[in-house]
CSV table of C-alpha atoms in Angstrom, one decimal:
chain,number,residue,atom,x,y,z
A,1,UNK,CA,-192.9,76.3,20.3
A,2,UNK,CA,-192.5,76.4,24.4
A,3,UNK,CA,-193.2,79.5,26.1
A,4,UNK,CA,-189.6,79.5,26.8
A,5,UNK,CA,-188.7,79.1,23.2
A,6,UNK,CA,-191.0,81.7,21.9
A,7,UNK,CA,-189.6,84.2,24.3
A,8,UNK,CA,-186.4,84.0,22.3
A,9,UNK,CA,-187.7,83.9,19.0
A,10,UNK,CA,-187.3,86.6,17.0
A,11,UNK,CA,-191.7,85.9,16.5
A,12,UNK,CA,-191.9,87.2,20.3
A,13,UNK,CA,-193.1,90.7,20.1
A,14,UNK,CA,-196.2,88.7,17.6
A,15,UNK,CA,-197.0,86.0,20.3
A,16,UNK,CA,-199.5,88.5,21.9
A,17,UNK,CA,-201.5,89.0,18.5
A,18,UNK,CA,-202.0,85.6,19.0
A,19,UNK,CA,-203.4,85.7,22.4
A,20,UNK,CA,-205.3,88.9,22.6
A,21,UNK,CA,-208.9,89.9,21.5
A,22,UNK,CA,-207.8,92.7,19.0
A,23,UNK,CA,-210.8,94.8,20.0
A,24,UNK,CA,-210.5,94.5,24.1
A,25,UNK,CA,-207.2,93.8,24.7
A,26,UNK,CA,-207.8,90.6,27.1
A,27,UNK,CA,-207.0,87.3,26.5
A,28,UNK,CA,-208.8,85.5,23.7
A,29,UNK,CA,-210.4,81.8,23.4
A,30,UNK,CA,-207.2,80.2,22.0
A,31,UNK,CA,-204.8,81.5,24.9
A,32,UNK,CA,-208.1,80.4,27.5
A,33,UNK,CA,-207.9,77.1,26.2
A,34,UNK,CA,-204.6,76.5,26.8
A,35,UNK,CA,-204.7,77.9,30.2
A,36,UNK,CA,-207.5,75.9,30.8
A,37,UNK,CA,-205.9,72.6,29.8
A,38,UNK,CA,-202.8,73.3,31.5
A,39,UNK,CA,-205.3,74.0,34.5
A,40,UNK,CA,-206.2,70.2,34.2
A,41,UNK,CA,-203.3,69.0,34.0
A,42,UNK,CA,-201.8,70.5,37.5
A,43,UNK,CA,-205.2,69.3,39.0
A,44,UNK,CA,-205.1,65.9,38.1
A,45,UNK,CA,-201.5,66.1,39.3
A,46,UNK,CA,-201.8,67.8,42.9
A,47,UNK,CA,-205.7,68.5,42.9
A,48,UNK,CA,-206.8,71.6,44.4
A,49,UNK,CA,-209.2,73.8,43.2
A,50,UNK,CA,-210.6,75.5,40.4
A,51,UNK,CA,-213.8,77.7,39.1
A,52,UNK,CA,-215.1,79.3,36.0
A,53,UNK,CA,-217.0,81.8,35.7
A,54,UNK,CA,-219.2,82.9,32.3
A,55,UNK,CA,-221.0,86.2,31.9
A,56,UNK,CA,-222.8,87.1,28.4
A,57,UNK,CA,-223.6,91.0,28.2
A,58,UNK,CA,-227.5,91.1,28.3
A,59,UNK,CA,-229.6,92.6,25.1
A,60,UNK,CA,-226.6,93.1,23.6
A,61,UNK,CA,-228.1,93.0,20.3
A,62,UNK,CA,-230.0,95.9,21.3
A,63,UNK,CA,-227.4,98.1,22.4
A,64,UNK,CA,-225.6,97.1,18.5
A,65,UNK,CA,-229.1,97.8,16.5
A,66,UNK,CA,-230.0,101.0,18.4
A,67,UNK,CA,-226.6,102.9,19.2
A,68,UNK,CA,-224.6,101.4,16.6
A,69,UNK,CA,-221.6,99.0,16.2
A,70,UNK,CA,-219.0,101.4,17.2
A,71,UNK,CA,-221.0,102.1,20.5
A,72,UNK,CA,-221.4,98.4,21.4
A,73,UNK,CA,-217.4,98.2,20.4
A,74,UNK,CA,-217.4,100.7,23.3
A,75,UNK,CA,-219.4,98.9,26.1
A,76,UNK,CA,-217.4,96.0,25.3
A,77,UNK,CA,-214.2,97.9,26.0
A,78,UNK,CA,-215.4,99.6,29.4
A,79,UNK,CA,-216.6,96.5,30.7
A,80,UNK,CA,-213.5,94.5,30.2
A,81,UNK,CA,-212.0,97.3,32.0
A,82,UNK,CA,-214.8,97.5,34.5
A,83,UNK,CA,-214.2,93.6,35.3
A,84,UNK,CA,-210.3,93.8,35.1
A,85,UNK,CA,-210.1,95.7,37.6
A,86,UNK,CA,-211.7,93.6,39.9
A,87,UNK,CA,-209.9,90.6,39.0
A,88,UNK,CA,-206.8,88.8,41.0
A,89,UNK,CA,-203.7,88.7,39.6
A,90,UNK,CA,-204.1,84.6,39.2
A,91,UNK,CA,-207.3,85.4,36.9
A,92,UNK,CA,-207.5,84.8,33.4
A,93,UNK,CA,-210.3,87.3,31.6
A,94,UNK,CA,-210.9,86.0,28.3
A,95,UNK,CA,-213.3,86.8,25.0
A,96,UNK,CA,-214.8,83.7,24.2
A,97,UNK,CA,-216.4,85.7,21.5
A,98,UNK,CA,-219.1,88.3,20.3
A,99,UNK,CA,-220.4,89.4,24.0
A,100,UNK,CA,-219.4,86.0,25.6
A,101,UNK,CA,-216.4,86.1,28.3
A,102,UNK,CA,-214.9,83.7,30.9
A,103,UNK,CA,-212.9,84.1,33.9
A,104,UNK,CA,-210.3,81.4,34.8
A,105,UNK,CA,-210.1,81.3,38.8
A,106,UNK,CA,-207.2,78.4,39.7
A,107,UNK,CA,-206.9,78.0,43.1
A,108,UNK,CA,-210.6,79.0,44.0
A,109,UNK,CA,-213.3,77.0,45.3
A,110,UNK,CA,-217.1,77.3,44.4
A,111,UNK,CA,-218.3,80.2,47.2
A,112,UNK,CA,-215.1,82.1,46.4
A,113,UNK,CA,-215.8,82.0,42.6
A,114,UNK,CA,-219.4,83.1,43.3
A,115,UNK,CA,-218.5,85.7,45.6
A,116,UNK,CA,-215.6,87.2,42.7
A,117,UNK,CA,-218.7,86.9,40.5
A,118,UNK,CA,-220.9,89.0,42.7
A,119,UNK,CA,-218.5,91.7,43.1
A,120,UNK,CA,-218.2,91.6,39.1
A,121,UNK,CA,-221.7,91.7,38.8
A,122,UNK,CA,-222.0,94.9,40.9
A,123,UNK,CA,-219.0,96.6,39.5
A,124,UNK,CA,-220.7,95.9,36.0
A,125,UNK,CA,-223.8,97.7,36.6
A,126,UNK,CA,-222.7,100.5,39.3
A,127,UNK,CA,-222.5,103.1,37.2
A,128,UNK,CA,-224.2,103.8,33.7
A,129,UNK,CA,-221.8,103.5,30.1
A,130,UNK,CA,-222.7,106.1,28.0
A,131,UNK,CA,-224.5,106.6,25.7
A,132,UNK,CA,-226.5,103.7,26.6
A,133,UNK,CA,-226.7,103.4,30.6
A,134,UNK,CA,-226.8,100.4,32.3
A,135,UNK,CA,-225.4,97.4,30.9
A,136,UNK,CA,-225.9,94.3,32.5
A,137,UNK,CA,-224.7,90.6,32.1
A,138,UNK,CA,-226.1,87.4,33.0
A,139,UNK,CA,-223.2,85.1,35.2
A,140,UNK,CA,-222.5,81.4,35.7
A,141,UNK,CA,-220.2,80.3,37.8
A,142,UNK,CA,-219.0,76.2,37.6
A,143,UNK,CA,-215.9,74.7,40.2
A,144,UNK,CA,-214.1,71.5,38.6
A,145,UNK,CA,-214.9,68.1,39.8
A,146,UNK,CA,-212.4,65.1,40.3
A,147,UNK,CA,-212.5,63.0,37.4
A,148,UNK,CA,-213.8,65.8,35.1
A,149,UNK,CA,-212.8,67.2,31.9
A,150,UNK,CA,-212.7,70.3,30.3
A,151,UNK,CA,-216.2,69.9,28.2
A,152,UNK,CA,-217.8,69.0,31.5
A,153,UNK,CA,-216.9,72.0,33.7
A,154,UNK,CA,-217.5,74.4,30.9
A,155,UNK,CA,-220.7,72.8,29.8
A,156,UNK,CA,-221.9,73.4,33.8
A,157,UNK,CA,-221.0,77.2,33.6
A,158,UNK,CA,-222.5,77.6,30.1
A,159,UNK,CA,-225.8,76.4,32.1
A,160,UNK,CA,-225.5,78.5,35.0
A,161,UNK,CA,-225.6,81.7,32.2
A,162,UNK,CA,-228.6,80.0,30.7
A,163,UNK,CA,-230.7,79.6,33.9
A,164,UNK,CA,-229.6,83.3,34.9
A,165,UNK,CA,-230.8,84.1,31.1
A,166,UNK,CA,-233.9,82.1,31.6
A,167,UNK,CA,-234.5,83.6,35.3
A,168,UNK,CA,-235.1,87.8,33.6
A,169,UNK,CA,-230.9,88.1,33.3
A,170,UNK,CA,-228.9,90.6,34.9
A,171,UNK,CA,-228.0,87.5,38.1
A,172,UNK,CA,-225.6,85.5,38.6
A,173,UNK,CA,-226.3,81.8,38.9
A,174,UNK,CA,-224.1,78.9,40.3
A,175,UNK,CA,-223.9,75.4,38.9
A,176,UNK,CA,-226.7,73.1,40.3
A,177,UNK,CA,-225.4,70.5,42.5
A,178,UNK,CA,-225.4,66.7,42.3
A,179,UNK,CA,-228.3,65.4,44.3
């Protein structure tokens, strides 16, 4: 069904099931996807710009085996409020999964999407979530390419987040350049 279609269906007040993370109340993977695609599809149309940008909560794990599962459901929760708040309204904050997110930037070019990042970063770690205290994240940020798909530009920022992992965590990283 179209958007427009599903607004009328008597389904509509379900759609959102569909498109949320149950647990944090963003966006999930499936409606990211989507935006993501339909992203493409206005670039390859009228380019412009566009960035992603990864962060994976650090030690997560950790915070799970020594506080428990209902406190790491809890960090989860305060830092998709934490970074929400930050975000433009053009932003798409999504739960890829587990402690995996993504930020959609359209319209947003390489230094703005790592500056956004930055300011996330900070927000993220400016203050202590209790019971646990600081929680950090590791960051990648990726801007499209002409000529490049999906795979590609997610593939970049999923890089960025390992060199930041690789590099002691808690950073944010930006895509390595074509030499």
């Amino acid at each position: 069904l179209s958007p427009q279609r599903l607004s009328s269906s008597p389904l509509f007040p379900y759609t959102a099931l569909f498109r949320s993370d149950s647990l944090t109340g963003i966006h999930n993977r499936r409606y990211f996807q989507d935006r993501l695609k339909a992203e493409m599809v206005r670039l390859n149309r009228t380019s412009g710009n566009l960035s992603v940008i990864m962060l994976d909560i650090d030690h997560f794990k950790r915070i799970n085996d020594q506080h428990g599962h209902a406190v790491g459901d809890g960090v989860l929760q305060e830092l998709c409020k934490r970074i929400s708040q930050r975000l433009r309204r053009t932003d798409v904050f999504c739960r890829l999964g587990g402690e995996e997110f993504m930020v959609l930037c359209p319209h947003t070019d390489g230094e703005q999407a790592y500056s956004l990042a930055m300011e996330l970063w900070t927000s993220l770690r400016s203050a202590p979530m209790e019971p646990v205290g600081i929680v950090t994240a590791s960051f990648g940020v990726a801007s499209w390419r002409v000529d490049e798909g999906i795979d590609g530009l997610l593939l970049r920022a999923d890089s960025a987040v390992y060199v930041a992992k690789q590099a002691g965590r808690d950073r944010v990283e930006a895509e390595r350049l074509r030499a």
